[in-house]
Short mmCIF file of C-alpha atoms in Angstrom, two decimals:
data_model
loop_
_atom_site.label_atom_id
_atom_site.label_comp_id
_atom_site.label_asym_id
_atom_site.label_seq_id
_atom_site.Cartn_x
_atom_site.Cartn_y
_atom_site.Cartn_z
CA MET A 671 -0.01 -0.10 0.02
CA GLU A 672 1.70 3.25 -1.28
CA ALA A 673 0.08 5.27 1.44
CA VAL A 674 0.56 5.14 5.02
CA ALA A 675 -2.42 5.39 7.51
CA ARG A 676 -2.23 8.47 9.11
CA ALA A 677 -3.86 8.70 12.64
CA SER A 678 -6.65 11.27 13.61
CA ILE A 679 -7.79 12.14 16.59
CA ALA A 680 -11.97 12.73 16.10
CA ALA A 681 -13.96 14.93 19.07
CA SER A 682 -16.84 12.95 20.15
CA SER A 683 -20.16 14.56 19.23
CA HIS A 684 -21.37 13.19 22.44
CA ALA A 685 -18.50 14.75 25.11
CA ARG A 686 -19.64 17.03 27.39
CA VAL A 687 -18.44 20.05 28.21
CA PRO A 688 -18.01 20.99 31.40
CA LEU A 689 -19.60 23.85 32.79
CA CYS A 690 -17.55 25.05 35.60
CA ARG A 691 -13.57 25.19 35.77
CA PRO A 692 -12.11 21.81 35.63
CA SER A 693 -10.09 20.86 38.75
CA GLN A 694 -6.28 20.69 38.69
CA ARG A 695 -6.47 16.97 38.35
CA HIS A 696 -8.58 17.21 35.65
CA ALA A 697 -6.26 19.79 33.93
CA ALA A 698 -3.48 17.54 34.75
CA ARG A 699 -5.19 14.74 32.71
CA CYS A 700 -6.20 17.15 30.06
CA LEU A 701 -2.58 18.32 29.63
CA ARG A 702 -1.09 14.65 29.58
CA GLY A 703 -4.02 13.80 26.75
CA ARG A 704 -2.77 16.82 24.83
CA ARG A 705 0.96 15.50 25.13
CA SER A 706 -0.22 12.04 24.25
CA VAL A 707 -1.88 13.27 21.19
CA ALA A 708 1.09 15.81 20.10
CA CYS A 709 3.35 12.54 20.42
CA ALA A 710 1.31 10.39 18.40
CA ALA A 711 0.82 12.92 15.93
CA ALA A 712 4.43 13.47 15.57
CA ALA A 713 5.88 10.08 15.51
CA ASP A 714 2.86 9.37 12.89
CA ALA A 715 4.61 12.57 10.92
CA ASP A 716 8.02 11.04 11.46
CA VAL A 717 6.90 7.26 9.80
CA VAL A 718 4.98 9.73 6.68
CA ARG A 719 8.26 11.48 6.50
CA LEU A 720 10.32 7.85 6.34
CA PHE A 721 7.80 6.29 4.03
CA ASP A 722 7.98 9.11 1.34
CA ALA A 723 11.99 8.74 1.53
CA ALA A 724 11.76 4.90 1.18
CA LYS A 725 9.22 5.05 -1.85
CA LEU A 726 11.46 7.57 -3.47
CA THR A 727 14.62 4.89 -2.94
CA VAL A 728 12.45 2.31 -4.55
CA ASP A 729 11.19 4.51 -7.04
CA GLU A 730 14.22 6.17 -8.30
CA PHE A 731 16.91 3.21 -8.14
CA VAL A 732 15.55 -0.23 -8.17
CA LYS A 733 14.67 -1.63 -12.06
CA SER A 734 13.30 -4.90 -12.74
CA GLY A 735 16.06 -8.29 -12.69
CA MET A 736 17.96 -6.26 -10.03
CA VAL A 737 19.59 -8.04 -7.22
CA VAL A 738 19.23 -5.89 -4.02
CA GLY A 739 20.70 -5.44 -1.01
CA LEU A 740 17.77 -4.74 1.74
CA GLY A 741 19.12 -3.21 5.20
CA SER A 742 18.04 -2.77 8.51
CA GLY A 743 15.93 0.33 10.37
CA ALA A 744 12.64 1.67 10.14
CA ALA A 745 12.78 3.24 7.06
CA SER A 746 14.32 0.17 5.12
CA GLY A 747 11.47 -1.71 6.72
CA LEU A 748 9.17 0.78 5.12
CA ALA A 749 11.11 0.28 1.80
CA VAL A 750 10.98 -3.55 1.89
CA GLN A 751 7.19 -3.11 2.31
CA TYR A 752 6.61 -1.05 -0.51
CA LEU A 753 9.29 -2.94 -2.63
CA GLY A 754 6.66 -6.01 -2.03
CA THR A 755 3.78 -3.99 -2.84
CA ARG A 756 5.25 -2.94 -6.31
CA LEU A 757 6.18 -6.75 -6.86
CA ARG A 758 2.57 -7.92 -6.19
CA ARG A 759 0.92 -5.10 -8.75
CA GLY A 760 3.49 -5.82 -11.27
CA SER A 761 5.39 -3.07 -11.73
CA LEU A 762 8.54 -4.76 -10.73
CA THR A 763 9.62 -8.51 -11.51
CA GLY A 764 12.45 -10.32 -11.30
CA ILE A 765 13.93 -8.85 -8.03
CA VAL A 766 15.94 -10.83 -5.69
CA GLY A 767 16.58 -9.62 -2.23
CA ILE A 768 20.05 -10.02 -0.10
CA PRO A 769 18.59 -9.36 3.60
CA SER A 770 20.89 -8.01 6.06
CA SER A 771 19.38 -10.03 9.09
CA VAL A 772 16.95 -12.88 10.04
CA ILE A 773 14.22 -10.27 10.94
CA CYS A 774 14.76 -8.64 7.49
CA ALA A 775 14.62 -11.51 5.66
CA SER A 776 11.35 -12.39 7.67
CA GLU A 777 9.78 -9.61 6.66
CA ALA A 778 11.07 -9.36 3.05
CA GLU A 779 9.42 -12.98 2.45
CA LYS A 780 6.15 -11.78 3.95
CA ALA A 781 6.38 -8.78 1.14
CA GLY A 782 6.75 -11.66 -1.58
CA ILE A 783 10.42 -10.67 -2.17
CA LYS A 784 12.42 -13.67 -3.12
CA VAL A 785 15.57 -13.71 -0.94
CA ARG A 786 18.74 -15.31 -1.34
CA SER A 787 21.70 -15.50 1.27
CA HIS A 788 24.73 -12.88 0.87
CA GLU A 789 26.88 -16.04 1.32
CA GLU A 790 25.78 -17.19 -2.21
CA GLY A 791 28.04 -14.37 -3.68
CA ALA A 792 25.25 -12.98 -5.80
CA GLN A 793 26.87 -9.48 -7.09
CA ILE A 794 24.20 -7.00 -5.52
CA ASP A 795 23.22 -3.92 -8.09
CA PHE A 796 21.85 -1.92 -5.52
CA ALA A 797 21.36 -1.58 -1.76
CA PHE A 798 19.77 0.57 0.83
CA THR A 799 20.16 0.76 4.63
CA ASP A 800 19.32 3.20 7.49
CA ALA A 801 22.43 5.13 8.86
CA ASP A 802 22.57 6.09 11.97
CA VAL A 803 24.17 9.48 11.10
CA ILE A 804 25.90 10.37 7.83
CA GLU A 805 28.43 12.99 7.32
CA GLU A 806 27.80 16.25 5.76
CA GLY A 807 29.67 16.29 2.25
CA THR A 808 31.67 13.22 2.29
CA LEU A 809 28.35 11.24 2.82
CA ALA A 810 30.25 8.61 5.07
CA ALA A 811 27.92 6.97 7.18
CA VAL A 812 27.99 5.17 10.80
CA ILE A 813 25.96 2.05 11.24
CA GLY A 814 25.60 -0.18 14.44
CA ARG A 815 24.42 1.96 16.98
CA GLY A 816 21.16 0.01 17.97
CA LYS A 817 21.05 -2.04 20.67
CA ILE A 818 21.19 -5.75 19.67
CA GLU A 819 21.05 -8.87 21.99
CA SER A 820 23.64 -11.16 22.69
CA GLY A 821 24.05 -14.08 20.79
CA ASP A 822 22.48 -11.74 17.43
CA PRO A 823 24.88 -11.19 14.47
CA SER A 824 26.59 -7.91 14.83
CA PHE A 825 26.66 -5.01 11.58
CA ILE A 826 29.23 -6.89 9.96
CA GLN A 827 26.64 -8.47 7.25
CA GLU A 828 25.07 -5.07 6.78
CA LYS A 829 28.40 -3.22 6.06
CA GLY A 830 29.44 -6.19 4.15
CA ILE A 831 26.46 -5.99 1.99
CA VAL A 832 26.65 -2.16 1.56
CA LYS A 833 30.36 -2.37 0.42
CA SER A 834 29.74 -4.95 -2.13
CA ALA A 835 26.74 -3.00 -3.95
CA ASP A 836 27.54 -1.33 -7.45
CA LYS A 837 25.21 1.54 -5.86
CA VAL A 838 23.95 2.52 -2.54
CA ALA A 839 21.19 4.77 -0.77
CA PHE A 840 21.04 5.48 2.82
CA ILE A 841 17.98 6.76 3.78
CA ILE A 842 17.72 8.89 7.07
CA ASP A 843 15.90 11.71 8.57
CA ASN A 844 16.98 15.30 8.04
CA ASP A 845 18.56 15.30 11.56
CA LYS A 846 20.73 12.75 10.97
CA TYR A 847 22.79 14.65 7.90
CA VAL A 848 25.27 16.76 10.29
CA SER A 849 28.68 18.26 10.19
CA GLY A 850 31.30 17.53 13.17
CA ILE A 851 29.54 13.86 14.50
CA GLU A 852 29.62 13.09 17.97
CA GLY A 853 28.58 10.09 19.96
CA SER A 854 29.41 6.39 19.28
CA ILE A 855 31.43 4.94 16.56
CA PRO A 856 30.73 1.04 17.26
CA VAL A 857 33.73 -1.04 17.19
CA LEU A 858 33.91 -5.15 16.97
CA VAL A 859 36.72 -6.47 18.45
CA LYS A 860 38.09 -10.09 19.30
CA SER A 861 36.80 -11.18 22.92
CA GLY A 862 39.97 -12.83 24.12
CA ASN A 863 42.11 -9.62 24.35
CA TRP A 864 39.58 -6.85 24.13
CA ILE A 865 41.15 -4.85 26.83
CA ASP A 866 44.53 -4.29 25.02
CA THR A 867 42.47 -3.58 21.98
CA ALA A 868 40.42 -1.18 24.07
CA GLU A 869 43.39 0.59 25.65
CA GLU A 870 45.20 0.90 22.08
CA ILE A 871 41.76 2.89 20.58
CA ASP A 872 41.84 5.22 24.03
CA ASP A 873 45.48 5.89 23.13
CA LEU A 874 44.45 7.08 19.47
CA PHE A 875 41.83 9.00 20.51
CA LEU A 876 43.16 10.18 23.78
CA GLY A 877 40.86 13.25 25.17
CA ASP A 878 38.51 13.24 22.68
CA ALA A 879 36.70 9.80 23.05
CA GLU A 880 35.82 7.58 25.75
CA VAL A 881 35.87 3.67 25.40
CA TRP A 882 33.26 1.40 27.00
CA ARG A 883 32.62 -2.41 26.15
CA ARG A 884 28.73 -2.84 25.36
CA PRO A 885 26.83 -4.86 27.92
CA SER A 886 23.99 -7.62 27.35
CA ILE A 887 21.97 -6.18 30.32
CA GLY A 888 22.20 -3.25 32.95
CA THR A 889 24.30 -0.07 32.41
CA ALA A 890 26.86 0.59 30.00
CA GLY A 891 30.40 1.37 31.18
CA PRO A 892 33.80 1.21 30.39
CA SER A 893 34.07 -2.71 31.32
CA GLY A 894 30.56 -3.64 29.80
CA GLY A 895 29.44 -4.86 33.70
CA ASP A 896 29.34 -8.51 34.31
CA PHE A 897 27.29 -9.34 31.33
CA PRO A 898 29.27 -8.09 28.40
CA LEU A 899 27.33 -8.21 24.84
CA VAL A 900 28.62 -10.96 22.88
CA THR A 901 27.95 -11.39 19.34
CA LYS A 902 27.04 -14.23 17.30
CA GLU A 903 30.43 -14.41 15.80
CA GLY A 904 31.91 -14.18 19.15
CA HIS A 905 33.11 -10.64 19.61
CA HIS A 906 32.41 -7.84 21.79
CA ILE A 907 31.32 -4.23 20.65
CA LEU A 908 33.31 -1.31 21.92
CA ASP A 909 31.32 1.96 22.15
CA VAL A 910 33.83 4.56 21.17
CA ILE A 911 31.86 7.59 22.32
CA PHE A 912 33.24 11.19 20.70
CA THR A 913 32.76 13.90 23.00
CA THR A 914 34.02 16.45 20.61
CA PRO A 915 33.14 16.56 17.22
CA ILE A 916 34.77 14.15 14.42
CA GLN A 917 36.79 16.23 11.56
CA ASP A 918 36.81 13.06 8.97
CA LEU A 919 35.30 9.97 9.75
CA GLY A 920 37.56 8.56 7.31
CA LYS A 921 40.67 9.15 9.15
CA VAL A 922 39.11 7.46 12.36
CA ALA A 923 38.30 4.09 10.04
CA GLU A 924 41.74 4.39 9.04
CA GLY A 925 43.02 4.49 12.52
CA LEU A 926 40.89 1.89 13.55
CA GLU A 927 41.45 -0.67 10.90
CA LYS A 928 45.57 -0.22 12.20
CA ILE A 929 44.99 -1.90 15.81
CA VAL A 930 45.30 -5.11 16.29
CA GLY A 931 41.96 -6.88 17.69
CA VAL A 932 39.67 -4.88 15.88
CA VAL A 933 37.64 -6.97 13.60
CA ASP A 934 35.35 -4.30 12.05
CA HIS A 935 33.69 -0.82 12.51
CA GLY A 936 30.52 0.80 12.11
CA ILE A 937 32.16 3.56 9.58
CA ILE A 938 31.04 3.26 6.11
CA CYS A 939 33.09 5.36 3.94
CA ASN A 940 35.30 4.86 0.59
CA THR A 941 31.88 4.52 -1.42
CA THR A 942 29.96 6.68 -3.74
CA PRO A 943 26.61 6.55 -1.87
CA TYR A 944 23.60 8.60 -2.19
CA ALA A 945 21.77 9.96 0.93
CA VAL A 946 18.16 10.27 0.91
CA ILE A 947 17.04 12.41 3.60
CA ALA A 948 13.44 12.92 4.85
CA SER A 949 12.79 16.41 5.77
CA LYS A 950 9.15 18.21 6.16
CA GLY A 951 7.34 18.53 3.16
CA GLU A 952 10.04 17.31 0.71
CA VAL A 953 12.95 14.08 0.35
CA GLN A 954 16.25 15.45 -1.02
CA VAL A 955 18.50 13.01 -2.64
CA LEU A 956 22.29 13.70 -2.22
CA ASP A 957 25.35 12.68 -3.92
CA ARG A 958 28.67 14.08 -3.13
CA LYS A 959 28.16 16.39 -5.96
CA SER A 960 25.24 17.93 -5.78
CA SER A 961 21.77 18.18 -4.04
CA VAL A 962 19.63 16.93 -6.59
CA ILE A 963 19.27 13.56 -7.77
CA PRO A 964 21.59 12.17 -10.62
CA ASN A 965 20.23 10.89 -13.77
CA THR A 966 20.04 6.83 -12.49
#
């Protein structure tokens, strides 16, 4: 379904209007109610914006007969659903999806998309995924900040699909396209010597970032507590939390890749991606050269 249902709040014609000033308790309930309605409306608007961006991504980049990398995240989920809609309508045919996770594979199959494993080695024509944040200008992206459970796969597969695709689009909300990224850069490390690896990372970004091992439960901290997260691959995730703006994500990636014990990280650079940006009332598609979509 191309349209995303918009929730509406209808006032009942039988609602009774109080004839006296409402009590403080009643006023508080009314205020909470208005806040709930406002929050619901804002959330609905966010979904509509993301759907518009997801729809444009499929319409502009996906062609019949393509092998398509299916990413993770809210916008990617909407794109998968819309891609299934177009397949059912017959406006797209012969699409094969390469899902980035078990959940993504399940959603794609429900949408009627034929799926194959990335390990089968099919060349991916186009891939889309959400990004946690994108660096303005370079379009370098960060993925992997989202919570996962112990035993779940890490962001390695998602990143592998994106990096191997001929063409890539990151679908994001407007506030995730920034200059001077701060916050977490997820780093996947071998579990055996993770302390040595963490100390090297800490030395590399001394004064600019803190290094915390991600926990499976409880509060995050430098050691990850008594229950550190262990991925399906048997690795830990270190969140390198930058407290000052990163001037160049590419240089951060280069530095991390030189450290013994680092398996991978959540930075995706050295690609030629598009950024599909959901803004209020419009969707922008950027590449490194312009702010308008090129001929695809």
